[in-house]
CSV table of C-alpha atoms in Angstrom, one decimal:
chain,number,residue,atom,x,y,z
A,11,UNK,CA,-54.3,22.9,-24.8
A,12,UNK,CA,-51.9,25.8,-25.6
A,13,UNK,CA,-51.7,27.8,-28.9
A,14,UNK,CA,-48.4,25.2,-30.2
A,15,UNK,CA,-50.6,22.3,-29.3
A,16,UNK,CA,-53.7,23.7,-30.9
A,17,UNK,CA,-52.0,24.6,-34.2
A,18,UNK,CA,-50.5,21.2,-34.1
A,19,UNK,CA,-47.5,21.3,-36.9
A,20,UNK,CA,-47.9,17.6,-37.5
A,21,UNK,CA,-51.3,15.7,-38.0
A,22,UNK,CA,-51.8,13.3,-34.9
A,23,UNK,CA,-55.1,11.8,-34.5
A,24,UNK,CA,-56.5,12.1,-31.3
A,25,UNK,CA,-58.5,9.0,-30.6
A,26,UNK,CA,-61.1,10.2,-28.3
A,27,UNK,CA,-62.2,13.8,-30.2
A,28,UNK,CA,-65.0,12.3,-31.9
A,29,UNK,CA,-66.6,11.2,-28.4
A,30,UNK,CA,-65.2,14.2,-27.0
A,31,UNK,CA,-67.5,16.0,-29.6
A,32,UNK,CA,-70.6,13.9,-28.9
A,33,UNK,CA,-70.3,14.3,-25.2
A,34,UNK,CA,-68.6,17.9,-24.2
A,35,UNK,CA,-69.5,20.2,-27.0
A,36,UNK,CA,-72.8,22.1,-27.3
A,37,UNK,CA,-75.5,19.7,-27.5
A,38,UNK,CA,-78.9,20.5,-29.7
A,39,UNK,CA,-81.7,22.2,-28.3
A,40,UNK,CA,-78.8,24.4,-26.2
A,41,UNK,CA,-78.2,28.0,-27.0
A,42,UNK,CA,-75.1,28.2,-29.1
A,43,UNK,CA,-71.8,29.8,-27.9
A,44,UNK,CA,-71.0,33.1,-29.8
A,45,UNK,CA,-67.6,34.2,-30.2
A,46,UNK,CA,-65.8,37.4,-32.5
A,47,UNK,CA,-64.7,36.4,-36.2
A,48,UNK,CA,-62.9,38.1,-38.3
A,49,UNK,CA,-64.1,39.0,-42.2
A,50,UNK,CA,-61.6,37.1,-44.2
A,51,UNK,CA,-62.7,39.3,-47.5
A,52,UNK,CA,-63.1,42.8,-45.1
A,53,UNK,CA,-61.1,42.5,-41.9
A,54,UNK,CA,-64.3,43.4,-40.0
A,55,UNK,CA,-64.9,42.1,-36.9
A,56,UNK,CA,-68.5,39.8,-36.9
A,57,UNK,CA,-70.2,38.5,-34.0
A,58,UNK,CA,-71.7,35.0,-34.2
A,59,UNK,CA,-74.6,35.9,-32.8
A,60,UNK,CA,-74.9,38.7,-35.1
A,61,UNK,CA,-74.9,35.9,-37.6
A,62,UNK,CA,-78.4,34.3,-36.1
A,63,UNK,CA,-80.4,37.1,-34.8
A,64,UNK,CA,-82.5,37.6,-38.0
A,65,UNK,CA,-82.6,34.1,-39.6
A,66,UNK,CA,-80.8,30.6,-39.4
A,67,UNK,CA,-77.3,29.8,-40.0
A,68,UNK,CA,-75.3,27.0,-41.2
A,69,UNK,CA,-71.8,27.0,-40.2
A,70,UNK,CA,-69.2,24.7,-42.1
A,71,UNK,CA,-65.9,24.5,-40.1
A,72,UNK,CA,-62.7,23.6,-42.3
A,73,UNK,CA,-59.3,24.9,-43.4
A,74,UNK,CA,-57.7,24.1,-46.6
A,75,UNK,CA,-56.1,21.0,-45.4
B,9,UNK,CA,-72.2,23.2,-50.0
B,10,UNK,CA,-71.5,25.9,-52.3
B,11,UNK,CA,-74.7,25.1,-53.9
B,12,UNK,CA,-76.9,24.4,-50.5
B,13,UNK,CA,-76.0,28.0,-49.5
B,14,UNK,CA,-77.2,29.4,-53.1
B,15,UNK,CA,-80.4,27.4,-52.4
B,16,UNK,CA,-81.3,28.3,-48.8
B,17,UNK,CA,-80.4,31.9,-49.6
B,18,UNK,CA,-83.5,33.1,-50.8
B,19,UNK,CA,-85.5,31.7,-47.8
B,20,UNK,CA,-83.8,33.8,-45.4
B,21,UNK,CA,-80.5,31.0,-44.2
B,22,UNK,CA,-77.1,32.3,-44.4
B,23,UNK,CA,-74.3,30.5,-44.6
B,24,UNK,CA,-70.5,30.5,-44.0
B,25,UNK,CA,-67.4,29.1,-43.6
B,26,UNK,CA,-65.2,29.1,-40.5
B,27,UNK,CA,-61.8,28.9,-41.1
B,28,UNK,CA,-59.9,26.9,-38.4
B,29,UNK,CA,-56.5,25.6,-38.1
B,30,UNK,CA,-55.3,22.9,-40.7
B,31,UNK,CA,-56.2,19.3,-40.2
B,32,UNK,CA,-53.2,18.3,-42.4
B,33,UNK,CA,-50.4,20.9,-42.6
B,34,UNK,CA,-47.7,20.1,-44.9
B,35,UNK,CA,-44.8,21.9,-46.2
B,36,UNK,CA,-46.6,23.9,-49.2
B,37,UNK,CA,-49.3,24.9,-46.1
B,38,UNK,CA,-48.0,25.1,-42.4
B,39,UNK,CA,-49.9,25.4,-39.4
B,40,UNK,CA,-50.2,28.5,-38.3
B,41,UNK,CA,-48.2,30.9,-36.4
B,42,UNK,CA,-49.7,34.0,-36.8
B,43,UNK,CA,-53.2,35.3,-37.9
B,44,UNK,CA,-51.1,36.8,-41.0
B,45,UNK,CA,-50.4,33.0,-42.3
B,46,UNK,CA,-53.8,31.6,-41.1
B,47,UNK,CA,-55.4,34.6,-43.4
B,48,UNK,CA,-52.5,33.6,-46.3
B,49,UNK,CA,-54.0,30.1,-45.7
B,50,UNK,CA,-57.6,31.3,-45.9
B,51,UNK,CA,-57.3,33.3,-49.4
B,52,UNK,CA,-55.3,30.1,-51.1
B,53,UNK,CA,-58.0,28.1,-50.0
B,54,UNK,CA,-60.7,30.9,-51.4
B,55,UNK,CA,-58.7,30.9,-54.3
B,56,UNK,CA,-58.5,27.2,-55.1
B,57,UNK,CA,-62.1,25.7,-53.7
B,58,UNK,CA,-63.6,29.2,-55.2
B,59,UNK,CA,-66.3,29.5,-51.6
B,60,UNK,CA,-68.4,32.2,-51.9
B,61,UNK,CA,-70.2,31.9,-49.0
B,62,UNK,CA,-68.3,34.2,-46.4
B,63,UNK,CA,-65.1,33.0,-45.1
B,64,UNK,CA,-64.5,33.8,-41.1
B,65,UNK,CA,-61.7,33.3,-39.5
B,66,UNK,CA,-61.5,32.1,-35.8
B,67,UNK,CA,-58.3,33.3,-33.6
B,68,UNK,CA,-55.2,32.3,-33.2
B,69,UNK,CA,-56.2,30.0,-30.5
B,70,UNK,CA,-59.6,29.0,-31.9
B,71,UNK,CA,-61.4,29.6,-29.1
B,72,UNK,CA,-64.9,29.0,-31.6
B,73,UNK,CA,-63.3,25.9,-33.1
B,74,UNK,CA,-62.3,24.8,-29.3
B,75,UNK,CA,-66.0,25.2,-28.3
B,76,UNK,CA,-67.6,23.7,-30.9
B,77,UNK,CA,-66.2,20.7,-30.2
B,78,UNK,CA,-62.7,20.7,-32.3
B,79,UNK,CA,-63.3,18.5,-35.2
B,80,UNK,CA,-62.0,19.3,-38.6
B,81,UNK,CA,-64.9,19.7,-40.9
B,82,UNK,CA,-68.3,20.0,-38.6
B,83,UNK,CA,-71.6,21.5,-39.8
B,84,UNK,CA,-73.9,23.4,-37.4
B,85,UNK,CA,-77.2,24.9,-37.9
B,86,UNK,CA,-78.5,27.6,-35.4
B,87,UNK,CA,-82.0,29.0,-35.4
B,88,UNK,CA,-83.0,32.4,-35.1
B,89,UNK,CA,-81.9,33.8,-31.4
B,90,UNK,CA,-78.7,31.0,-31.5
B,91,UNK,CA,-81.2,27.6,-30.7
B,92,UNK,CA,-78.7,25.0,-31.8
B,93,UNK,CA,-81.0,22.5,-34.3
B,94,UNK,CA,-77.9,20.6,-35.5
B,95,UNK,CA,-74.6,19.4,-35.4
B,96,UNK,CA,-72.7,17.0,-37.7
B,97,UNK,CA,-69.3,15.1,-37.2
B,98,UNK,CA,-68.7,15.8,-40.5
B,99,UNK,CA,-70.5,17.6,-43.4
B,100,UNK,CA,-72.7,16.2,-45.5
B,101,UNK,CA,-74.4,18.3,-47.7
B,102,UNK,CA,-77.5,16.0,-48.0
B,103,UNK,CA,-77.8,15.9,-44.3
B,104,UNK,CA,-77.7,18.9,-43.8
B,105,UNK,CA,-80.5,19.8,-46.7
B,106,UNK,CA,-82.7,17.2,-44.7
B,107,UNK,CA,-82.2,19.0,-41.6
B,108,UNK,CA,-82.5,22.4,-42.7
B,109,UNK,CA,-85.9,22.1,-44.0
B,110,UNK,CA,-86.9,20.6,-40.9
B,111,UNK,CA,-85.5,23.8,-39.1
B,112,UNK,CA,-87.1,25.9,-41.8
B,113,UNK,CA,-90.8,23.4,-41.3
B,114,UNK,CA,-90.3,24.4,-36.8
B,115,UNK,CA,-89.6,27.8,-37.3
B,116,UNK,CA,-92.5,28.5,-40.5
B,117,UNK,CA,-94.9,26.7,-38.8
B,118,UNK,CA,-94.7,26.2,-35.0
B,119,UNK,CA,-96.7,28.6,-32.8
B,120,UNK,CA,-99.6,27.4,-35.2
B,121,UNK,CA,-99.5,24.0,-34.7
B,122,UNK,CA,-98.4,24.4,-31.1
B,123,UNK,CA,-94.8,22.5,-31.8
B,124,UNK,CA,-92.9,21.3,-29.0
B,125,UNK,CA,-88.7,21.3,-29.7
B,126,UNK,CA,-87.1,18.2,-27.8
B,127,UNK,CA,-83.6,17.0,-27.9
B,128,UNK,CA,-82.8,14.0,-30.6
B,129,UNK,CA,-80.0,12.4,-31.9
B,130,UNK,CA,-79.7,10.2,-35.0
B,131,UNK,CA,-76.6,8.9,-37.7
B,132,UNK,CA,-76.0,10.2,-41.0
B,133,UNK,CA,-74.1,8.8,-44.0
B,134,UNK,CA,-72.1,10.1,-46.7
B,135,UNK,CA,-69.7,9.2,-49.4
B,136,UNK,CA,-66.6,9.3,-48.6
B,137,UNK,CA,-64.0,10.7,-51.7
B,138,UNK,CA,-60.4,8.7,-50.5
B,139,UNK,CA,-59.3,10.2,-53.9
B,140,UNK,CA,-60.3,13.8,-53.5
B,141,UNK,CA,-58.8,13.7,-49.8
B,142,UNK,CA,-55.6,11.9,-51.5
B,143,UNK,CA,-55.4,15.2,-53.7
B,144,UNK,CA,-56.2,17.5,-50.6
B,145,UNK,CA,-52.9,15.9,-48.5
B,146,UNK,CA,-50.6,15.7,-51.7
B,147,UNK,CA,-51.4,19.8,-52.0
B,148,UNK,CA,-50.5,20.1,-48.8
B,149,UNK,CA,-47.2,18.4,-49.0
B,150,UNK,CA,-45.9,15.0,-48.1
B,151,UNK,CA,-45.5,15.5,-44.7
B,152,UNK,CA,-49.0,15.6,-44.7
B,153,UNK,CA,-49.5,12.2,-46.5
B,154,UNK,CA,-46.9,10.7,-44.5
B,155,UNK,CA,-48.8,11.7,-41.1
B,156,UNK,CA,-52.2,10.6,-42.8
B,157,UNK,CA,-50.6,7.5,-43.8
B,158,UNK,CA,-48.4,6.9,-40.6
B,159,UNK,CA,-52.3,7.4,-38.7
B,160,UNK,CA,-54.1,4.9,-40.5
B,161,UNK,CA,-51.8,1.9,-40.1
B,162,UNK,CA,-51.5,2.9,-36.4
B,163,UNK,CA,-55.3,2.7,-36.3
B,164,UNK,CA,-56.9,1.1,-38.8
B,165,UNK,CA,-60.1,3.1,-39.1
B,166,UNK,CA,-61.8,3.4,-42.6
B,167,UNK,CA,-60.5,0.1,-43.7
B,168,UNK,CA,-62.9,-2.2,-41.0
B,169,UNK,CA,-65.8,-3.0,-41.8
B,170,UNK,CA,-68.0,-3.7,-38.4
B,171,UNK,CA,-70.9,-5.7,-39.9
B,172,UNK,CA,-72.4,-6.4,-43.3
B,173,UNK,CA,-75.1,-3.7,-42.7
B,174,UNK,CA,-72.9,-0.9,-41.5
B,175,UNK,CA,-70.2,-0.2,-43.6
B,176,UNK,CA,-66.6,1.0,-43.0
B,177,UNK,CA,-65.8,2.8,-39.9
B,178,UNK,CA,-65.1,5.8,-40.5
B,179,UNK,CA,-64.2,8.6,-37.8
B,180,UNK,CA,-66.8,9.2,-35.3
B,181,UNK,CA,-68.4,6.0,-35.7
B,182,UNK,CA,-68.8,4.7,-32.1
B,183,UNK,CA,-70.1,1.5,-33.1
B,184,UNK,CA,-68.4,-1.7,-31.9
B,185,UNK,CA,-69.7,-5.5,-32.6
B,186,UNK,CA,-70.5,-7.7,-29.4
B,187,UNK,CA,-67.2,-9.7,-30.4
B,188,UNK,CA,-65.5,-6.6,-30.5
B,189,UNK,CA,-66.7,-5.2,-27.5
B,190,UNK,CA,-65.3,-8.4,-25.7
B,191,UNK,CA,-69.4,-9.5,-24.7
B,192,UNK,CA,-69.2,-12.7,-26.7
């Protein structure tokens, strides 16, 4: 999947990403994948793992549409 | 989930928001092309659903969103030192309550009672607001309620109802009758 196909300019649905999510992503019980975010309020760079190594985290994914 | 995270604060869970790309652009919000509009994106959305958990943005590319598993509106919980404890299809704020004091009961409590953490799975439920979503795609812009639209008559989903006992299909629901199934 390239960048175009990623940010998709039209909403397809993709019939298999639900499975695709219950099968190939992280499973629990596995560590979790950390990757660099950026600070929407700062512009700082933050570290998911930075994000669980004092306490637990919930993470909401979402955009505004 | 605005009010989970005010809830959960005070017993050491943070919480935030991952921005990703849009589900449904339309012409008042595009997809992105740059992390300039995805931020423009971000603060009208900060500005309209008023979120004051933190707001993170993933890159261009979304390599986070990509490994998490894509979908548009997922909830994960990670334990101290990044043990993933959940993940959702889709958010529910009760769900996730449930689960979190579970997480909060392991983590409190376990090298006392000698807990062992094994793998599980189980369904949720939640209400689903068709008229609240309506609103979402009509702010977005009709192309976005077109594509919506144009997607649920090519599939159906939402509208079937598999049996008496479990309710509309909704995405993510992997359920299919015998009959369905072709076994009968």
């Amino acid at each position: 999947m390239n960048n175009a196909e990623y940010n998709y300019s039209e909403f397809v649905s993709s019939p298999n990403e639900f499975l695709e999510f219950a099968v190939h992503a992280p499973k629990a019980s596995m560590r979790a994948p950390s990757f660099p975010l950026e600070d929407l309020a700062t512009g700082a760079t933050v570290h998911m793992k930075d994000l669980w190594s004092t306490g637990v985290t919930v993470m909401e994914f979402g955009s505004f549409t | 989930m605005e009010r989970l995270a005010d809830q959960y604060a005070n017993r050491a869970v943070r919480s935030v928001f991952i921005y990703t790309r849009e589900a449904h652009p339309g012409e008042n919000y595009r997809h992105h092309r740059s992390m300039e509009e995805k931020r423009r994106n971000a603060r009208a959305f900060l500005e309209h659903s008023k979120v004051r958990r933190q707001i993170l943005l993933d890159d261009l590319e979304g390599a986070a969103h990509r490994s998490y598993g894509l979908l548009p509106n997922m909830t994960w919980i990670i334990g101290r030192g990044g043990l993933i404890h959940y993940k959702s299809a889709w958010t529910s704020a009760a769900d996730v309550a449930d689960a979190l004091e579970g997480v909060l009961d392991f983590q409190a409590n376990r090298a006392k009672n000698q807990w062992a953490l094994f793998y599980s799975e189980r369904t949720a439920w939640s209400t689903r607001d068709q008229a609240r979503f309506h609103e979402g795609l009509v702010r977005a812009g009709p192309q976005a309620v077109a594509d919506y639209e144009r997607m649920l008559k090519g599939s159906g989903t939402s509208r079937n109802a598999p049996s008496p006992d479990i309710g509309p299909r909704v995405p993510g629901n992997f359920y299919r009758t015998e009959e369905e199934s072709g076994e009968r």
